[in-house]
mmCIF file of N, CA and C in Angstrom:
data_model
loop_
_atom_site.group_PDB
_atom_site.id
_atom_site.type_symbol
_atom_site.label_atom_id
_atom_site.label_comp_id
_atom_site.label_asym_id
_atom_site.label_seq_id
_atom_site.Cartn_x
_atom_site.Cartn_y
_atom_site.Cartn_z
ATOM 1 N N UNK A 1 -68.760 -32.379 -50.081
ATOM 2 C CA UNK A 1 -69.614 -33.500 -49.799
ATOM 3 C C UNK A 1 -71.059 -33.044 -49.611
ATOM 4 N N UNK A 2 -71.319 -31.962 -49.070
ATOM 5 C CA UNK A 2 -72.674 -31.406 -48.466
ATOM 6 C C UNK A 2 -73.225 -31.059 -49.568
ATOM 7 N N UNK A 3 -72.731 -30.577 -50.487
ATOM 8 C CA UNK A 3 -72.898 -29.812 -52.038
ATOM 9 C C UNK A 3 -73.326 -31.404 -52.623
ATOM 10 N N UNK A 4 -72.543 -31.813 -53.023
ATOM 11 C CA UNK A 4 -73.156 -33.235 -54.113
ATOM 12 C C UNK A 4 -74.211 -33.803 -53.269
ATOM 13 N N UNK A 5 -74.374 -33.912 -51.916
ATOM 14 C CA UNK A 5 -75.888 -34.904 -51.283
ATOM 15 C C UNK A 5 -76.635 -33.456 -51.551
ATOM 16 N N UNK A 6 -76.699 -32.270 -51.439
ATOM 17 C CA UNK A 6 -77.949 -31.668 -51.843
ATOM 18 C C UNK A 6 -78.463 -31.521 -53.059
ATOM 19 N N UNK A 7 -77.545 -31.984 -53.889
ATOM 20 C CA UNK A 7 -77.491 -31.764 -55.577
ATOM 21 C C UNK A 7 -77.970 -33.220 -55.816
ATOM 22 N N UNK A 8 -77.700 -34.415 -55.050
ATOM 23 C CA UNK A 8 -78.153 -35.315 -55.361
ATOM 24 C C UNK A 8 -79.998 -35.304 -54.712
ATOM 25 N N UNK A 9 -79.857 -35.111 -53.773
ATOM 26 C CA UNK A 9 -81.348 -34.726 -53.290
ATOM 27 C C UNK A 9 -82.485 -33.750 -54.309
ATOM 28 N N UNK A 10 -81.876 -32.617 -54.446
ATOM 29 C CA UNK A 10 -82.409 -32.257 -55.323
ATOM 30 C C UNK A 10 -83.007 -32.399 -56.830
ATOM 31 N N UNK A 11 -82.211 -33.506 -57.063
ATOM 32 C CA UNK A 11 -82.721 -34.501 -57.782
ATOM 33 C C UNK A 11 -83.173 -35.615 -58.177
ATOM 34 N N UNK A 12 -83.168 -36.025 -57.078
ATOM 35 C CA UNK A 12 -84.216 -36.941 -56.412
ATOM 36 C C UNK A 12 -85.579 -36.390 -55.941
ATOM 37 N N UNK A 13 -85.648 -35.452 -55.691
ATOM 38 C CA UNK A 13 -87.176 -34.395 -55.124
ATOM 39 C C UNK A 13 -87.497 -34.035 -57.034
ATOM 40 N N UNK A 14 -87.000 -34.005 -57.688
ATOM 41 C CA UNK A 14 -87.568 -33.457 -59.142
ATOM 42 C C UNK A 14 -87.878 -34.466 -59.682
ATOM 43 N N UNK A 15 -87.150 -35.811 -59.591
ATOM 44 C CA UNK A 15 -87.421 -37.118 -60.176
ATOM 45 C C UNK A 15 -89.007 -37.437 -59.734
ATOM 46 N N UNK A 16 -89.012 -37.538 -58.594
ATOM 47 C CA UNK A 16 -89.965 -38.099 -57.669
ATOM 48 C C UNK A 16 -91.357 -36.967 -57.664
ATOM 49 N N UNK A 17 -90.996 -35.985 -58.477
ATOM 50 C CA UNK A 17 -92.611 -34.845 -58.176
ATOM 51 C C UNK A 17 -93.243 -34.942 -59.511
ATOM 52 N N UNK A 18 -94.354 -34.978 -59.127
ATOM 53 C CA UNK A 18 -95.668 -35.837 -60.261
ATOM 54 C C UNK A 18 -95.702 -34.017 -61.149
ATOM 55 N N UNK A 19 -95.375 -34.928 -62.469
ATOM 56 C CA UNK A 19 -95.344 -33.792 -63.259
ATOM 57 C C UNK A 19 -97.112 -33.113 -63.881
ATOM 58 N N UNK A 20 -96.919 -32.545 -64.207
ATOM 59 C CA UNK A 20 -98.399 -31.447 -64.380
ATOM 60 C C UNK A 20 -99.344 -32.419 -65.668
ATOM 61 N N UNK A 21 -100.318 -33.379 -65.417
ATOM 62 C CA UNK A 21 -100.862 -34.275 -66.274
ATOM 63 C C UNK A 21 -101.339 -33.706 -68.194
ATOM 64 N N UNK A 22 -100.481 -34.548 -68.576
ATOM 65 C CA UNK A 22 -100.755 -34.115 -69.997
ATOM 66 C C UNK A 22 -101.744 -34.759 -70.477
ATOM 67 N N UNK A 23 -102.582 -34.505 -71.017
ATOM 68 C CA UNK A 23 -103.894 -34.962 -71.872
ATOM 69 C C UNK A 23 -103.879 -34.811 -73.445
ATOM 70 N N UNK A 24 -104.186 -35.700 -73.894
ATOM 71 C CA UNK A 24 -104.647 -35.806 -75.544
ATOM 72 C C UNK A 24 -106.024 -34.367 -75.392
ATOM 73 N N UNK A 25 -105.797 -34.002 -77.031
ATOM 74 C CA UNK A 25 -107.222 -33.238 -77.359
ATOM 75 C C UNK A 25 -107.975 -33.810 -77.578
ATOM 76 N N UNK A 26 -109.368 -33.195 -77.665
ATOM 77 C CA UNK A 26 -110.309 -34.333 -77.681
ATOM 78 C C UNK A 26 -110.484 -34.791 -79.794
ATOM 79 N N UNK A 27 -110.850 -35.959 -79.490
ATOM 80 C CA UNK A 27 -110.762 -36.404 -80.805
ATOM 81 C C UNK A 27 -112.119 -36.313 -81.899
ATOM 82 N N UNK A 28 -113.366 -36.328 -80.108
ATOM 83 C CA UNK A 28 -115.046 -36.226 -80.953
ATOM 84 C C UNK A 28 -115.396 -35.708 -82.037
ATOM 85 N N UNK A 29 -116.105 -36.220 -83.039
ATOM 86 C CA UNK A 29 -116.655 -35.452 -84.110
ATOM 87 C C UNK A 29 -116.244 -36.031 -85.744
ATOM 88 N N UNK A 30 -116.951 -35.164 -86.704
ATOM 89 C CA UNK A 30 -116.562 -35.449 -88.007
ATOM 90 C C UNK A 30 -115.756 -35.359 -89.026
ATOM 91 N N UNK A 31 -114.646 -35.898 -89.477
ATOM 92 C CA UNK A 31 -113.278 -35.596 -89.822
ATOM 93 C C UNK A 31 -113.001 -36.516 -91.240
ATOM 94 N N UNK A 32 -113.171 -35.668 -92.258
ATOM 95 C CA UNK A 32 -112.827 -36.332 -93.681
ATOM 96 C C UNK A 32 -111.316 -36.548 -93.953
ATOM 97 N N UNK A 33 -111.348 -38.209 -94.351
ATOM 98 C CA UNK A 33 -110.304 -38.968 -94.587
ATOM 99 C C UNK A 33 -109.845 -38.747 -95.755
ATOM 100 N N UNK A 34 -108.312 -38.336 -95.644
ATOM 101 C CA UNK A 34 -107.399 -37.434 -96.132
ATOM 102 C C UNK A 34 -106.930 -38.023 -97.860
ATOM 103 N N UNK A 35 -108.265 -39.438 -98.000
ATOM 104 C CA UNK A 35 -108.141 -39.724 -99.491
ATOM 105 C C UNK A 35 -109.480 -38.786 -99.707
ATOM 106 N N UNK A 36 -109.964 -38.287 -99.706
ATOM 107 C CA UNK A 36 -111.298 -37.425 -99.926
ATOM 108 C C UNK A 36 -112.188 -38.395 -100.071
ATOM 109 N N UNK A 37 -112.217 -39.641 -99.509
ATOM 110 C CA UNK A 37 -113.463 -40.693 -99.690
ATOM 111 C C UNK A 37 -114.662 -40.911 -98.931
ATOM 112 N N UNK A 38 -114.151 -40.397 -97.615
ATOM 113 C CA UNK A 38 -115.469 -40.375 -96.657
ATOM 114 C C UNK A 38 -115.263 -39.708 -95.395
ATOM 115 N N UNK A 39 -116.300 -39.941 -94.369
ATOM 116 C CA UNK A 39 -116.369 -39.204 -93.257
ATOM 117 C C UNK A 39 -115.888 -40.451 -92.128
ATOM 118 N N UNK A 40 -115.098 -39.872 -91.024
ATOM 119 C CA UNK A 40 -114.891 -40.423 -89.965
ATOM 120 C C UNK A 40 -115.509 -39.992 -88.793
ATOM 121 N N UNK A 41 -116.604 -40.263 -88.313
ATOM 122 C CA UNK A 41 -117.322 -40.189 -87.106
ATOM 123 C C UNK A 41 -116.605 -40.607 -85.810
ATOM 124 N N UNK A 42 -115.609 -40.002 -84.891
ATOM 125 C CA UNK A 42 -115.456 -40.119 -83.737
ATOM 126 C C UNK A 42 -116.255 -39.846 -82.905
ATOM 127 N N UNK A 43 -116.484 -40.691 -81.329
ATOM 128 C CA UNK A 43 -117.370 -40.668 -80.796
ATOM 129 C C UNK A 43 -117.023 -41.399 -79.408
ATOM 130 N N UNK A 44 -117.510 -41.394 -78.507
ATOM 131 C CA UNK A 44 -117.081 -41.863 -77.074
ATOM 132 C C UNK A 44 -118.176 -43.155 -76.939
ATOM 133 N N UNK A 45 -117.124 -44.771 -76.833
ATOM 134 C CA UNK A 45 -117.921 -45.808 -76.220
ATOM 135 C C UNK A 45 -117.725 -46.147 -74.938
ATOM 136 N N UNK A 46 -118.281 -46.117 -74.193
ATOM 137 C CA UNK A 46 -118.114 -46.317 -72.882
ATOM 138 C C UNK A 46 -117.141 -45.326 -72.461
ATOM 139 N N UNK A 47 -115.464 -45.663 -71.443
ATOM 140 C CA UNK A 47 -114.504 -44.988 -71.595
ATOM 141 C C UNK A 47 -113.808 -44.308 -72.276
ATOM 142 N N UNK A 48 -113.779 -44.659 -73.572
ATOM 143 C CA UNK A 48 -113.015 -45.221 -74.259
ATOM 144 C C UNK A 48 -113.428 -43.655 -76.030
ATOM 145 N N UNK A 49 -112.674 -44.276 -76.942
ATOM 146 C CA UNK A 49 -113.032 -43.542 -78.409
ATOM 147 C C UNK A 49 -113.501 -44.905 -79.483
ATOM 148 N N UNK A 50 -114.599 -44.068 -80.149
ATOM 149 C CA UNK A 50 -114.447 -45.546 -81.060
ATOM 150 C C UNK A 50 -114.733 -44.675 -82.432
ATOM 151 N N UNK A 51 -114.650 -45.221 -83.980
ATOM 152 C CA UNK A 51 -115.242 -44.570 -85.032
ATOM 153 C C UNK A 51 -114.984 -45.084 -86.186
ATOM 154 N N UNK A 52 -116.208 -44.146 -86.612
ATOM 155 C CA UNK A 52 -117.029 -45.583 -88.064
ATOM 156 C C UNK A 52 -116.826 -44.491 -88.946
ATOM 157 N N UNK A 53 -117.644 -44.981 -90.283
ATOM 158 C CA UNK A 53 -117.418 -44.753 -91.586
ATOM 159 C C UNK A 53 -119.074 -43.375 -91.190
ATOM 160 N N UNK A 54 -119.318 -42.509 -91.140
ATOM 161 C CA UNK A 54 -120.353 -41.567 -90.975
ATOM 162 C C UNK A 54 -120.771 -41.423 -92.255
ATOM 163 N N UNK A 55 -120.059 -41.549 -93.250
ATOM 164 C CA UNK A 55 -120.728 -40.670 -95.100
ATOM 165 C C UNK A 55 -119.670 -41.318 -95.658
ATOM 166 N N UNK A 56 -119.969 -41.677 -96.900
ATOM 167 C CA UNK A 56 -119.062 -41.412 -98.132
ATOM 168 C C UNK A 56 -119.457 -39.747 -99.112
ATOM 169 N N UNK A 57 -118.268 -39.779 -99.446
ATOM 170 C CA UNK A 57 -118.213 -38.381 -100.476
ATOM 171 C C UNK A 57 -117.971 -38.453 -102.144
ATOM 172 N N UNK A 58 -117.863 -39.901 -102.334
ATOM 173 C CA UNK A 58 -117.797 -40.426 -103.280
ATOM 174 C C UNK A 58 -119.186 -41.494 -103.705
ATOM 175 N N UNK A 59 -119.779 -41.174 -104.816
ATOM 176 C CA UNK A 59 -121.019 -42.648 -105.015
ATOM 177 C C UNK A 59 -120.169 -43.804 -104.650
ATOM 178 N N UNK A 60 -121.643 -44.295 -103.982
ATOM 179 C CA UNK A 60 -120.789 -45.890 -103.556
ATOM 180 C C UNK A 60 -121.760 -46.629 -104.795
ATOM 181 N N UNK A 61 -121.262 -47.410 -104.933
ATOM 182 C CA UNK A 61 -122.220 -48.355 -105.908
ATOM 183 C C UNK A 61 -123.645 -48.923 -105.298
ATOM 184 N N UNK A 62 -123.941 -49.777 -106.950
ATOM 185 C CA UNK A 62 -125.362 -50.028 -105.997
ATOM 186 C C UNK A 62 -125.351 -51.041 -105.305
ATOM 187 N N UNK A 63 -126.108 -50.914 -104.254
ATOM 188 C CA UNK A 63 -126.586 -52.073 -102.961
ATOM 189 C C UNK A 63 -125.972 -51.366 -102.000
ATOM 190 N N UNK A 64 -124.535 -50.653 -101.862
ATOM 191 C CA UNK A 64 -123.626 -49.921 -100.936
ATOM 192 C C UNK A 64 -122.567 -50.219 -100.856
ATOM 193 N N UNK A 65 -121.656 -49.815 -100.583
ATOM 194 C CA UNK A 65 -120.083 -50.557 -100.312
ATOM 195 C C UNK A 65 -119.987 -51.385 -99.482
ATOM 196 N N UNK A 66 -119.469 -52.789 -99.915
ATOM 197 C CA UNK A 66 -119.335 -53.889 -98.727
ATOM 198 C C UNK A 66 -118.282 -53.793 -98.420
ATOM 199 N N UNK A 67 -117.866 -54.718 -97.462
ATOM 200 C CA UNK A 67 -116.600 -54.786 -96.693
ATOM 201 C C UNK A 67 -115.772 -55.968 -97.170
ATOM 202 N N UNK A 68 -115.455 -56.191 -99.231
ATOM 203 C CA UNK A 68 -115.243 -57.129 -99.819
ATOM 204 C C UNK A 68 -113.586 -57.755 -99.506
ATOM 205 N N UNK A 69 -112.977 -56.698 -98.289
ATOM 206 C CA UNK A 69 -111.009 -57.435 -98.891
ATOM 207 C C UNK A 69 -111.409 -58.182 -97.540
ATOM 208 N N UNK A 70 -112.554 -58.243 -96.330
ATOM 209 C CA UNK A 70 -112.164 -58.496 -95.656
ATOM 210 C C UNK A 70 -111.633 -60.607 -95.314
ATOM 211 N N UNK A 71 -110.731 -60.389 -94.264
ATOM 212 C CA UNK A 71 -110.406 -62.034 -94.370
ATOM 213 C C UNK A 71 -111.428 -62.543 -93.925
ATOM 214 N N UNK A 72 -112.315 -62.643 -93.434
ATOM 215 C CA UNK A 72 -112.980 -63.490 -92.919
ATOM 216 C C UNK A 72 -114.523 -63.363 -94.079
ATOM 217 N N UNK A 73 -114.514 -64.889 -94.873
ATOM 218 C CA UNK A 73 -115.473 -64.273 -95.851
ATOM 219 C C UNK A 73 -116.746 -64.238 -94.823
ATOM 220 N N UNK A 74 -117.395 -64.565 -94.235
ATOM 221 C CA UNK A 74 -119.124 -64.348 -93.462
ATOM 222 C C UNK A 74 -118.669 -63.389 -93.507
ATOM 223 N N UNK A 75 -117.840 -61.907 -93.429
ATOM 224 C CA UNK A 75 -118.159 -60.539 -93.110
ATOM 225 C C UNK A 75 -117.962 -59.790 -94.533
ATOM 226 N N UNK A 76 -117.584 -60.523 -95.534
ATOM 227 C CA UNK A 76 -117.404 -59.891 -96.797
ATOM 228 C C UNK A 76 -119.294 -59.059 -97.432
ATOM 229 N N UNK A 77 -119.813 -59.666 -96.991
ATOM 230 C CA UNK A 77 -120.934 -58.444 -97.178
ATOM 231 C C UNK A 77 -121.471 -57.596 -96.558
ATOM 232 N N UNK A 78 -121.051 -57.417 -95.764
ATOM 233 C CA UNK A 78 -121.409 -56.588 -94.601
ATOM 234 C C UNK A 78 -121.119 -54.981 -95.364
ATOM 235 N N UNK A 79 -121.966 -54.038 -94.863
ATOM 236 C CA UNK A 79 -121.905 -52.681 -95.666
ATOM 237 C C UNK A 79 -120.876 -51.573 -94.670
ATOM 238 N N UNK A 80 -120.181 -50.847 -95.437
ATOM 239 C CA UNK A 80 -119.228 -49.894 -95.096
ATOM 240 C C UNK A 80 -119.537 -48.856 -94.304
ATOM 241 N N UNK A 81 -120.785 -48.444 -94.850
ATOM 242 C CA UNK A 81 -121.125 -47.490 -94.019
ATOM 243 C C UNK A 81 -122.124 -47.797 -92.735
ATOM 244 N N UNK A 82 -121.495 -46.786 -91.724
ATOM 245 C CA UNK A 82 -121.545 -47.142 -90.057
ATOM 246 C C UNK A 82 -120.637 -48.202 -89.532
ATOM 247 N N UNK A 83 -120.109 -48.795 -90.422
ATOM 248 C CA UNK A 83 -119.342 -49.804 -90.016
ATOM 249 C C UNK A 83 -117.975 -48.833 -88.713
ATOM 250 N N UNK A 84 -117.766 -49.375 -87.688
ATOM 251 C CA UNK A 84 -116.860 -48.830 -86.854
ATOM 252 C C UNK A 84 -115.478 -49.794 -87.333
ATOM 253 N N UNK A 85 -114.690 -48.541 -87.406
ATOM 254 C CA UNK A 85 -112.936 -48.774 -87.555
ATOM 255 C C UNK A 85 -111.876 -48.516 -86.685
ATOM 256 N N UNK A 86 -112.637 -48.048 -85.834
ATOM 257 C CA UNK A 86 -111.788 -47.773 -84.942
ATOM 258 C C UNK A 86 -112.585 -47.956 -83.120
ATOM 259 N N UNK A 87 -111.280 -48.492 -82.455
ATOM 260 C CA UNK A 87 -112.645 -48.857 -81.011
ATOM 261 C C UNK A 87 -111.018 -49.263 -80.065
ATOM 262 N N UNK A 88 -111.362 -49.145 -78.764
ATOM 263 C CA UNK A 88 -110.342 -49.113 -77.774
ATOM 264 C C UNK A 88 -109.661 -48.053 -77.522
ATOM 265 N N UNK A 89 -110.252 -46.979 -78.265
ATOM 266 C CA UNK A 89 -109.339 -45.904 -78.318
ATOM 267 C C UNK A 89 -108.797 -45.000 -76.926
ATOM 268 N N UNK A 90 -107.836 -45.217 -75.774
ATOM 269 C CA UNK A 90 -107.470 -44.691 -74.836
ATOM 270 C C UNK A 90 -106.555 -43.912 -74.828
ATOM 271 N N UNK A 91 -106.846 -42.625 -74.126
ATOM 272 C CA UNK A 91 -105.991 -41.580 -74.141
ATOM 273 C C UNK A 91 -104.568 -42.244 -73.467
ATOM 274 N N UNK A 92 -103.472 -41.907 -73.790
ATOM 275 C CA UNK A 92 -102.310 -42.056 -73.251
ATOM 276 C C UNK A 92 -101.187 -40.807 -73.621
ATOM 277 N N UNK A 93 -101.155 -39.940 -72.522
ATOM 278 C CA UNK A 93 -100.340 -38.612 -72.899
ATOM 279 C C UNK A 93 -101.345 -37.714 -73.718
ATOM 280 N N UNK A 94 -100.654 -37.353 -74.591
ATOM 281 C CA UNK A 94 -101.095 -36.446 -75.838
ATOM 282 C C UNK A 94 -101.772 -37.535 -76.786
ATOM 283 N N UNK A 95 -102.238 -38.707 -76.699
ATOM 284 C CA UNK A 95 -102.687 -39.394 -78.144
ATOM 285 C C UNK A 95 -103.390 -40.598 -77.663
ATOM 286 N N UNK A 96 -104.139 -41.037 -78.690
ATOM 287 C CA UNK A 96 -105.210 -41.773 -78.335
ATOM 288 C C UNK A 96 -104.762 -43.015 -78.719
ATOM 289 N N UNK A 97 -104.310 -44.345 -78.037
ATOM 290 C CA UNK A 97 -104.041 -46.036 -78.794
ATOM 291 C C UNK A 97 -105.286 -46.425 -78.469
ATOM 292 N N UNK A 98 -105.141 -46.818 -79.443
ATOM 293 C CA UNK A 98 -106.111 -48.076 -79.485
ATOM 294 C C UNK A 98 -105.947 -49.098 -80.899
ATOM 295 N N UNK A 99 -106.866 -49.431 -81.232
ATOM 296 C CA UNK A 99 -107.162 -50.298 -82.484
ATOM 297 C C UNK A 99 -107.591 -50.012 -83.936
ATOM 298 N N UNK A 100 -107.420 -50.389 -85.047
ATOM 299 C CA UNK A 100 -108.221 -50.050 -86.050
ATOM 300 C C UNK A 100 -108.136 -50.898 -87.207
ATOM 301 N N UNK A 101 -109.383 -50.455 -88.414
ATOM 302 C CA UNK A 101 -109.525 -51.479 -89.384
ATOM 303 C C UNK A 101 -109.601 -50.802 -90.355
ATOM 304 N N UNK A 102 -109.046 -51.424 -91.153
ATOM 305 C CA UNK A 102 -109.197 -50.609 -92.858
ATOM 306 C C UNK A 102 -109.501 -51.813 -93.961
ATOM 307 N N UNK A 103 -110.903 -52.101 -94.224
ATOM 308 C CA UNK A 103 -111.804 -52.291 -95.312
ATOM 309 C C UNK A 103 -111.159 -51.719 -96.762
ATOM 310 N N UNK A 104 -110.051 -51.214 -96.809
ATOM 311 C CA UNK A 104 -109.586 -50.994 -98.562
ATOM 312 C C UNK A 104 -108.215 -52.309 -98.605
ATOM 313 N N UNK A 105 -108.016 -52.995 -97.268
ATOM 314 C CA UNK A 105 -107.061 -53.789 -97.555
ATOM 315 C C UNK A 105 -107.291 -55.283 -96.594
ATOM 316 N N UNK A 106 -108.455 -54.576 -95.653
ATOM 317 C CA UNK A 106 -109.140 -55.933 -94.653
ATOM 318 C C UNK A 106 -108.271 -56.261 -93.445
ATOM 319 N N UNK A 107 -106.967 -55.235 -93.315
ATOM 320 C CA UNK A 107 -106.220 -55.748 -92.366
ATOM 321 C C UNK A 107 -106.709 -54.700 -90.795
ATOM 322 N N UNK A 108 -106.354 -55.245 -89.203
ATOM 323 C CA UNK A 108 -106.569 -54.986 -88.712
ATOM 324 C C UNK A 108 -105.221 -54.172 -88.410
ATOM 325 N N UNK A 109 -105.312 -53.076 -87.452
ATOM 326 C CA UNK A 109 -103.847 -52.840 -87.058
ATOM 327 C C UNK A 109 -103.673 -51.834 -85.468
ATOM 328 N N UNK A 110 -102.715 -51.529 -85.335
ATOM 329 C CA UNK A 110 -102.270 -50.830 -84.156
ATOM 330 C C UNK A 110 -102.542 -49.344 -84.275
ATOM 331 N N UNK A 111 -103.456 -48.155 -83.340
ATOM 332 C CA UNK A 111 -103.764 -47.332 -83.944
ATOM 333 C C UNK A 111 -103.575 -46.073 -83.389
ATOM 334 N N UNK A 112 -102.914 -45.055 -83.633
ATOM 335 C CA UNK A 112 -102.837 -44.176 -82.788
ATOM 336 C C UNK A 112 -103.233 -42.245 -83.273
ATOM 337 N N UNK A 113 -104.547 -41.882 -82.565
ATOM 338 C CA UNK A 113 -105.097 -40.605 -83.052
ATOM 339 C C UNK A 113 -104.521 -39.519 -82.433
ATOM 340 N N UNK A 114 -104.167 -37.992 -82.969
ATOM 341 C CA UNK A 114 -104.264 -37.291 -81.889
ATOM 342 C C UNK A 114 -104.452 -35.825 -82.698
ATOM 343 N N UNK A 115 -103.993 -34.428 -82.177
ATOM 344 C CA UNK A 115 -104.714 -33.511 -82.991
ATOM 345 C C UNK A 115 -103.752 -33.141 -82.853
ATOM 346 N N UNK A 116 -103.321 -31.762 -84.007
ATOM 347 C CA UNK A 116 -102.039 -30.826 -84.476
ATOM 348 C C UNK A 116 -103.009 -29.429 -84.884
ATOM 349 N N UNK A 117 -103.754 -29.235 -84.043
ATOM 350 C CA UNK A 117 -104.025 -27.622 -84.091
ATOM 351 C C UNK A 117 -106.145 -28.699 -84.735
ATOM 352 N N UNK A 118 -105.992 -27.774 -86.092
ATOM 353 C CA UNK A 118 -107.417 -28.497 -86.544
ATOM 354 C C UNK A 118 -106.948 -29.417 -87.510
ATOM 355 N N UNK A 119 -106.043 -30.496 -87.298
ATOM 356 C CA UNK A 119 -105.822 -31.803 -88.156
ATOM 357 C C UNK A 119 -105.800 -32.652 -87.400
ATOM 358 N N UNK A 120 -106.220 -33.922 -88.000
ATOM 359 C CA UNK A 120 -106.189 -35.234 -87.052
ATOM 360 C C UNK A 120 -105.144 -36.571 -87.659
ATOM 361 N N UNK A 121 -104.564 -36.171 -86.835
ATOM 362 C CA UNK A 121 -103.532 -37.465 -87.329
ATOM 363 C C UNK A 121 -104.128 -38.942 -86.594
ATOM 364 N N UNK A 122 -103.744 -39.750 -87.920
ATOM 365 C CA UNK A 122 -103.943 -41.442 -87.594
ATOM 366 C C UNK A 122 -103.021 -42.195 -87.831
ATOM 367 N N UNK A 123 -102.611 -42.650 -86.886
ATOM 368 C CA UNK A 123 -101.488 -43.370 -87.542
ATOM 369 C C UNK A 123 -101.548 -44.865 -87.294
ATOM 370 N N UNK A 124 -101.620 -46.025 -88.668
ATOM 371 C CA UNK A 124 -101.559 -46.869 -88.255
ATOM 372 C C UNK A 124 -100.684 -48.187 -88.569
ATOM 373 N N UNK A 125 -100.001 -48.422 -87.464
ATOM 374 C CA UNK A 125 -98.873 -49.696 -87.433
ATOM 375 C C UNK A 125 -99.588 -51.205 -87.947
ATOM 376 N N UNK A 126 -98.487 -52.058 -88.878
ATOM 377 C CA UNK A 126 -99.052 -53.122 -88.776
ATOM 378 C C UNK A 126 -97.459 -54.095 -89.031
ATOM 379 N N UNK A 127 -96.997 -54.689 -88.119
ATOM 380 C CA UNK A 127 -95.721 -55.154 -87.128
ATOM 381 C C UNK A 127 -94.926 -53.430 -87.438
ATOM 382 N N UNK A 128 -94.032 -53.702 -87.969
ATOM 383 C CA UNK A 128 -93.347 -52.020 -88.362
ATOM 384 C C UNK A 128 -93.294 -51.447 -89.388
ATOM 385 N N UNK A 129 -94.560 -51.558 -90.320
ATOM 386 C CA UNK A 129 -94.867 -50.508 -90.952
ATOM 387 C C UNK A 129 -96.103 -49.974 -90.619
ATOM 388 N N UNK A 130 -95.855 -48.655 -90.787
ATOM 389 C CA UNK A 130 -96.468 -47.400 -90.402
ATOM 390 C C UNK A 130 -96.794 -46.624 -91.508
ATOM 391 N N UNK A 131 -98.032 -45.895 -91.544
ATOM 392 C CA UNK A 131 -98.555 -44.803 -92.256
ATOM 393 C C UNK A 131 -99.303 -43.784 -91.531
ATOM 394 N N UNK A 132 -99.208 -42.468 -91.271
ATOM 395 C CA UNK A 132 -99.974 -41.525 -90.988
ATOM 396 C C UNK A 132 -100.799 -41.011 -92.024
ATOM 397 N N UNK A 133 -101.688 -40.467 -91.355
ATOM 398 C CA UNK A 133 -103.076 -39.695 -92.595
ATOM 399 C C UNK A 133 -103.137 -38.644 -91.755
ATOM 400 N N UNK A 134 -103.493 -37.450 -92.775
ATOM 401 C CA UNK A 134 -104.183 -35.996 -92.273
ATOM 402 C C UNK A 134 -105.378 -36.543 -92.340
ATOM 403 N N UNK A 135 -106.514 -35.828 -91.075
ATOM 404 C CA UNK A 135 -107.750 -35.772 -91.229
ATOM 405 C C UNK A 135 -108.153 -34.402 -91.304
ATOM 406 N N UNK A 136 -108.903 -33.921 -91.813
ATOM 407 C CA UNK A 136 -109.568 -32.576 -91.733
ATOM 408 C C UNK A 136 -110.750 -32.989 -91.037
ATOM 409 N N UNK A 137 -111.373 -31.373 -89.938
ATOM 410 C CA UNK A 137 -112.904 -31.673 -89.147
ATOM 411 C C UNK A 137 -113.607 -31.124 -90.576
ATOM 412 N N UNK A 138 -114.779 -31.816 -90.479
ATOM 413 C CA UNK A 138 -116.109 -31.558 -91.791
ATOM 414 C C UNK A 138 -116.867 -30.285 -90.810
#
């Protein structure tokens, strides 16, 4: 009996002890999107992560790349570059949720960043489909 309440105690004292806080890496900086089309500028808004289109690596046409799939036509001219795609971004554990937008299809979606040595994974949900991207830092 004395044996199982200390075995139960004892695991109750391991349940209950605040484990050693895990943190995401940091995400800041310039990281080409893993179609070789442009630059992703991460960057800190307020609390938080947010990030835009920094460069294309490809000619954009003339006038600049608009933001043509998007649904809402008043924003269909709006230009690509600086445009932010990503914003809400909060660390949780090892990885960053937040939000994001992708201008090659206009949809908004569920977004989650984090790092694997020097790659940046993105992964983004929209109900349950999912796609990850490699990012490389520029």
């Amino acid at each position: 009996m004395r044996s199982s309440l200390a075995a139960a105690t004892a695991l109750t004292m391991l349940y209950l002890a605040s484990p050693a806080a895990v943190q995401a890496s940091p995400i800041e900086g310039n990281w080409k999107a893993d179609d070789g089309k442009s630059v992703i500028q991460f960057y800190p808004c307020g609390a938080q992560m947010c990030g835009k289109i920094a460069r294309f690596l490809v000619p954009e046409p003339a006038g600049g790349a608009r933001d043509t799939e998007n649904p809402e036509k008043a924003l269909r001219n709006r230009k690509l570059l600086g445009l932010r795609i990503f914003w809400n971004l909060a660390p949780r554990g090892t990885r960053f949720k937040g939000k994001g937008y992708s201008p090659e299809d206009g949809r908004n979606f569920n977004a989650e960043v984090w790092r694997e040595g020097n790659v940046l994974k993105v992964k983004g949900c929209v109900l349950v489909i999912c796609r990850t991207a490699s990012f490389t830092r520029v």
